[in-house]
Amino acid sequence: MKVSIIIPSAGRRAEFLKRAINSALIDDDLIQTEIIVVLNGDKGMKFDISLCIQHPLVHYYKIKDGNVSKARTFGIEIAKGELIRFLDDDDFLYPDVAYQQYLEFF
């Protein structure tokens, strides 16, 4: 099962963003997460993605004239997962709990 996790970010808090991505990243035989980070606004456009996690399941996109709503909408449009989950860049998941939640859907 693939789960798309959309994380909008204004690009101001690299440490929090890394924590959010790490908490959401799952790659095993049953569940794989597609992490879609949508950097938006002026600071998001200038954000250096090399400061964050580089992993084949983590994808970074930048939208110039954006806000959190536009970022989420953009993420939905490109998501490939059977499930979609939103996570703010200053939030994090408990990986074991999230894993169990995903299993409940299938």
Coordinates of N, CA, C and O in Angstrom, one line a residue:
M1 N 0.8 -1.2 0.0 CA 0.0 0.0 0.0 C 0.9 1.2 0.0 O 1.9 1.3 0.7
K2 N 0.5 2.2 -0.8 CA 1.2 3.5 -0.8 C 0.4 4.5 -0.2 O -0.8 4.7 -0.4
V3 N 1.0 5.3 0.7 CA 0.4 6.4 1.4 C 1.1 7.7 1.0 O 2.4 7.8 1.1
S4 N 0.4 8.7 0.5 CA 1.0 10.0 0.2 C 0.8 10.9 1.4 O -0.3 11.1 1.9
I5 N 1.9 11.4 1.8 CA 1.9 12.4 2.9 C 2.3 13.7 2.4 O 3.5 13.9 1.9
I6 N 1.4 14.7 2.5 CA 1.7 16.0 1.9 C 2.1 17.0 3.1 O 1.3 17.1 4.0
I7 N 3.3 17.6 2.9 CA 3.8 18.5 4.0 C 4.0 19.8 3.3 O 5.0 20.1 2.6
P8 N 3.1 20.8 3.5 CA 3.3 22.2 3.1 C 4.3 22.8 4.0 O 4.4 22.6 5.2
S9 N 5.2 23.7 3.4 CA 6.2 24.4 4.3 C 6.5 25.7 3.6 O 6.7 25.8 2.4
A10 N 6.7 26.7 4.5 CA 7.1 28.0 4.1 C 8.6 28.1 4.0 O 9.2 29.1 3.7
G11 N 9.3 27.0 4.4 CA 10.8 26.9 4.3 C 11.5 27.7 5.4 O 12.6 28.0 5.2
R12 N 10.9 27.9 6.6 CA 11.5 28.6 7.6 C 12.1 27.8 8.7 O 12.8 28.3 9.5
R13 N 11.7 26.5 8.8 CA 12.1 25.7 9.9 C 12.7 24.3 9.4 O 12.0 23.3 9.5
A14 N 13.9 24.3 9.0 CA 14.5 23.1 8.4 C 14.5 22.0 9.4 O 14.3 20.8 9.0
E15 N 14.9 22.2 10.6 CA 15.0 21.2 11.6 C 13.6 20.5 11.9 O 13.5 19.3 12.0
F16 N 12.6 21.4 12.0 CA 11.2 20.8 12.2 C 10.8 20.0 11.0 O 10.2 18.9 11.1
L17 N 11.1 20.5 9.8 CA 10.7 19.8 8.6 C 11.4 18.4 8.5 O 10.8 17.4 8.1
K18 N 12.7 18.4 8.9 CA 13.4 17.1 8.9 C 12.7 16.1 9.9 O 12.6 14.9 9.5
R19 N 12.3 16.6 11.0 CA 11.7 15.8 12.0 C 10.3 15.2 11.5 O 10.0 14.1 11.6
A20 N 9.6 16.1 10.8 CA 8.3 15.7 10.2 C 8.5 14.6 9.2 O 7.8 13.6 9.2
I21 N 9.5 14.8 8.3 CA 9.7 13.8 7.2 C 10.2 12.5 7.8 O 9.7 11.4 7.5
N22 N 11.1 12.5 8.8 CA 11.6 11.3 9.4 C 10.4 10.5 10.1 O 10.4 9.3 10.0
S23 N 9.5 11.2 10.7 CA 8.4 10.6 11.4 C 7.4 9.9 10.4 O 6.7 9.0 10.8
A24 N 7.4 10.4 9.2 CA 6.4 9.9 8.2 C 6.9 8.9 7.3 O 6.2 8.2 6.6
L25 N 8.2 8.8 7.2 CA 8.9 7.9 6.2 C 8.8 6.4 6.6 O 9.3 6.0 7.6
I26 N 8.1 5.6 5.7 CA 8.0 4.2 5.9 C 8.3 3.6 4.6 O 7.7 4.0 3.6
D27 N 9.1 2.5 4.6 CA 9.5 1.8 3.4 C 9.7 0.4 3.7 O 10.8 0.0 4.0
D28 N 8.6 -0.4 3.7 CA 8.8 -1.9 3.9 C 7.9 -2.6 3.0 O 7.3 -2.1 2.0
D29 N 7.7 -3.9 3.2 CA 7.0 -4.8 2.3 C 5.5 -4.5 2.2 O 4.8 -4.7 1.2
L30 N 4.9 -4.0 3.3 CA 3.5 -3.7 3.4 C 3.1 -2.3 3.1 O 2.1 -2.0 2.4
I31 N 3.9 -1.3 3.6 CA 3.5 0.1 3.4 C 4.7 0.9 3.0 O 5.9 0.7 3.4
Q32 N 4.4 1.8 2.1 CA 5.5 2.7 1.6 C 4.8 4.1 1.5 O 3.7 4.3 1.0
T33 N 5.5 5.0 2.1 CA 5.0 6.4 2.1 C 5.7 7.2 1.0 O 6.9 7.1 0.8
E34 N 4.9 8.0 0.3 CA 5.4 9.0 -0.6 C 5.3 10.3 0.1 O 4.2 10.8 0.4
I35 N 6.5 10.9 0.4 CA 6.5 12.2 1.1 C 6.6 13.3 0.0 O 7.5 13.4 -0.7
I36 N 5.5 14.2 0.0 CA 5.5 15.3 -0.9 C 5.6 16.6 -0.1 O 4.7 17.0 0.6
V37 N 6.8 17.2 -0.2 CA 7.0 18.5 0.5 C 6.8 19.6 -0.5 O 7.4 19.6 -1.5
V38 N 5.9 20.5 -0.2 CA 5.5 21.6 -1.1 C 6.0 22.9 -0.4 O 5.4 23.3 0.6
L39 N 7.1 23.4 -0.9 CA 7.6 24.7 -0.3 C 6.9 25.8 -1.1 O 6.8 25.8 -2.3
N40 N 6.4 26.8 -0.3 CA 5.6 27.8 -0.9 C 6.0 29.2 -0.4 O 6.5 29.3 0.7
G41 N 5.6 30.2 -1.1 CA 5.9 31.6 -0.8 C 7.4 32.0 -1.0 O 8.2 31.2 -1.6
D42 N 7.7 33.2 -0.6 CA 9.1 33.7 -0.9 C 10.2 32.9 -0.3 O 11.2 32.5 -0.9
K43 N 10.0 32.6 1.0 CA 11.1 31.8 1.7 C 11.1 30.4 1.2 O 12.2 29.8 1.1
G44 N 10.0 29.8 0.9 CA 9.9 28.5 0.3 C 10.7 28.4 -1.0 O 11.4 27.4 -1.2
M45 N 10.6 29.4 -1.8 CA 11.3 29.4 -3.1 C 12.8 29.5 -2.9 O 13.5 28.9 -3.7
K46 N 13.2 30.1 -1.8 CA 14.7 30.2 -1.5 C 15.2 29.1 -0.7 O 16.4 29.0 -0.5
F47 N 14.4 28.2 -0.2 CA 14.8 27.2 0.7 C 15.7 26.2 0.0 O 15.5 25.7 -1.1
D48 N 16.8 25.9 0.6 CA 17.8 25.0 0.1 C 17.5 23.5 0.5 O 17.6 23.2 1.6
I49 N 17.0 22.8 -0.5 CA 16.5 21.4 -0.2 C 17.6 20.5 0.2 O 17.4 19.4 0.8
S50 N 18.9 20.9 0.0 CA 20.0 20.0 0.4 C 20.1 20.0 1.9 O 20.8 19.2 2.5
L51 N 19.4 21.0 2.6 CA 19.4 21.0 4.1 C 18.5 19.9 4.7 O 18.6 19.7 5.9
C52 N 17.7 19.3 3.8 CA 16.8 18.3 4.3 C 17.1 16.9 3.9 O 18.1 16.7 3.2
I53 N 16.2 16.0 4.2 CA 16.4 14.6 3.9 C 16.4 14.3 2.5 O 15.4 14.7 1.8
Q54 N 17.3 13.6 2.0 CA 17.4 13.1 0.6 C 17.1 11.6 0.6 O 17.9 10.8 1.2
H55 N 16.0 11.2 0.1 CA 15.6 9.8 0.0 C 14.7 9.6 -1.2 O 14.0 10.6 -1.6
P56 N 14.7 8.5 -1.8 CA 13.9 8.3 -3.1 C 12.4 8.5 -2.9 O 11.7 8.8 -3.8
L57 N 11.9 8.3 -1.7 CA 10.5 8.5 -1.4 C 10.1 9.9 -1.0 O 8.9 10.2 -0.8
V58 N 11.1 10.8 -0.9 CA 10.8 12.2 -0.5 C 11.0 13.1 -1.7 O 12.1 13.1 -2.4
H59 N 10.0 13.8 -2.0 CA 10.0 14.7 -3.2 C 9.7 16.1 -2.8 O 8.8 16.4 -2.0
Y60 N 10.5 17.0 -3.3 CA 10.3 18.5 -3.0 C 9.8 19.2 -4.2 O 10.3 19.0 -5.3
Y61 N 8.9 20.1 -4.0 CA 8.3 20.9 -5.0 C 8.2 22.3 -4.5 O 8.1 22.5 -3.3
K62 N 8.4 23.3 -5.4 CA 8.3 24.7 -5.0 C 7.2 25.4 -5.8 O 7.1 25.2 -7.0
I63 N 6.3 26.1 -5.1 CA 5.3 26.9 -5.8 C 5.5 28.4 -5.4 O 5.5 28.7 -4.2
K64 N 5.6 29.2 -6.3 CA 6.0 30.6 -6.1 C 4.9 31.4 -5.4 O 5.0 32.0 -4.3
D65 N 3.7 31.4 -6.0 CA 2.6 32.2 -5.4 C 1.7 31.2 -4.7 O 0.6 30.8 -5.1
G66 N 2.2 30.8 -3.5 CA 1.5 29.8 -2.8 C 1.2 30.2 -1.3 O 1.9 31.0 -0.7
N67 N 0.3 29.4 -0.8 CA 0.0 29.5 0.7 C -0.2 28.0 1.1 O -0.2 27.1 0.2
V68 N -0.6 27.8 2.3 CA -0.8 26.4 2.8 C -1.9 25.7 2.0 O -1.8 24.5 1.7
S69 N -2.9 26.4 1.7 CA -4.1 25.8 0.9 C -3.6 25.4 -0.5 O -3.9 24.3 -1.0
K70 N -2.9 26.3 -1.2 CA -2.5 26.0 -2.5 C -1.5 24.8 -2.5 O -1.4 24.0 -3.4
A71 N -0.6 24.8 -1.5 CA 0.4 23.8 -1.3 C -0.3 22.4 -1.2 O 0.1 21.4 -1.8
R72 N -1.3 22.3 -0.3 CA -2.0 21.1 -0.1 C -2.8 20.7 -1.4 O -2.7 19.5 -1.8
T73 N -3.4 21.6 -2.1 CA -4.1 21.3 -3.3 C -3.1 20.7 -4.4 O -3.4 19.8 -5.0
F74 N -1.9 21.4 -4.5 CA -0.9 20.9 -5.4 C -0.5 19.5 -5.0 O -0.3 18.6 -5.9
G75 N -0.3 19.2 -3.8 CA 0.1 17.9 -3.3 C -0.9 16.8 -3.7 O -0.6 15.7 -4.1
I76 N -2.2 17.2 -3.5 CA -3.3 16.2 -3.8 C -3.2 15.9 -5.3 O -3.4 14.7 -5.7
E77 N -3.0 16.9 -6.1 CA -3.0 16.7 -7.6 C -1.9 15.8 -8.1 O -2.1 15.1 -9.1
I78 N -0.8 15.7 -7.4 CA 0.3 14.9 -7.8 C 0.5 13.6 -7.0 O 1.3 12.7 -7.4
A79 N -0.3 13.4 -6.0 CA -0.2 12.3 -5.1 C -0.5 11.0 -5.8 O -1.4 11.0 -6.7
K80 N 0.2 9.9 -5.5 CA 0.0 8.6 -6.2 C -0.5 7.5 -5.2 O -0.7 6.4 -5.6
G81 N -0.6 7.9 -3.9 CA -1.0 6.9 -2.9 C -2.5 6.6 -2.9 O -3.3 7.4 -3.4
E82 N -2.8 5.4 -2.3 CA -4.2 5.0 -2.1 C -4.8 5.9 -1.0 O -6.0 6.0 -0.9
L83 N -4.0 6.3 0.0 CA -4.4 7.1 1.1 C -3.6 8.4 1.0 O -2.4 8.4 0.5
I84 N -4.2 9.5 1.4 CA -3.5 10.8 1.5 C -3.6 11.3 2.9 O -4.7 11.2 3.6
R85 N -2.5 11.8 3.4 CA -2.4 12.3 4.8 C -1.7 13.7 4.7 O -0.8 13.8 4.0
F86 N -2.2 14.6 5.5 CA -1.6 15.9 5.6 C -0.8 16.0 6.9 O -1.2 15.5 8.0
L87 N 0.4 16.6 6.8 CA 1.2 16.8 8.0 C 1.9 18.2 7.9 O 2.4 18.5 6.8
D88 N 1.7 19.0 8.9 CA 2.4 20.3 8.9 C 3.9 20.1 9.1 O 4.3 19.2 9.7
D89 N 4.7 21.1 8.7 CA 6.1 21.0 8.8 C 6.6 21.0 10.3 O 7.8 20.7 10.5
D90 N 5.8 21.5 11.2 CA 6.2 21.6 12.6 C 5.5 20.5 13.4 O 5.6 20.5 14.6
D91 N 4.9 19.5 12.7 CA 4.3 18.4 13.4 C 5.1 17.1 13.2 O 6.0 17.1 12.3
F92 N 4.8 16.1 13.9 CA 5.4 14.8 13.6 C 4.4 13.7 14.0 O 3.5 13.9 14.7
L93 N 4.7 12.5 13.4 CA 3.9 11.3 13.7 C 4.6 10.4 14.6 O 5.9 10.4 14.6
Y94 N 3.9 9.6 15.3 CA 4.5 8.5 16.0 C 4.5 7.3 15.0 O 3.4 6.8 14.7
P95 N 5.6 6.9 14.5 CA 5.7 6.0 13.4 C 4.9 4.7 13.6 O 4.2 4.2 12.7
D96 N 5.0 4.1 14.8 CA 4.3 2.8 15.1 C 2.8 3.0 15.1 O 2.1 2.2 14.6
V97 N 2.3 4.1 15.6 CA 0.9 4.4 15.6 C 0.4 4.7 14.2 O -0.6 4.2 13.8
A98 N 1.2 5.5 13.4 CA 0.8 5.7 12.0 C 0.7 4.4 11.2 O -0.2 4.2 10.4
Y99 N 1.7 3.6 11.4 CA 1.7 2.3 10.7 C 0.5 1.5 11.0 O -0.2 1.0 10.1
Q100 N 0.1 1.4 12.3 CA -1.1 0.7 12.6 C -2.4 1.3 12.0 O -3.3 0.6 11.6
Q101 N -2.4 2.6 12.0 CA -3.5 3.3 11.3 C -3.7 2.9 9.9 O -4.8 2.7 9.4
Y102 N -2.5 2.9 9.2 CA -2.6 2.5 7.8 C -3.1 1.1 7.6 O -3.8 0.8 6.7
L103 N -2.6 0.2 8.4 CA -3.0 -1.2 8.3 C -4.5 -1.3 8.5 O -5.2 -2.2 7.9
E104 N -5.1 -0.5 9.4 CA -6.6 -0.5 9.6 C -7.4 -0.3 8.3 O -8.5 -0.7 8.2
F105 N -6.8 0.5 7.4 CA -7.5 0.8 6.2 C -7.5 -0.3 5.2 O -8.3 -0.3 4.3
F106 N -6.6 -1.3 5.4 CA -6.5 -2.4 4.4 C -6.6 -3.7 5.0 O -6.3 -4.1 5.9

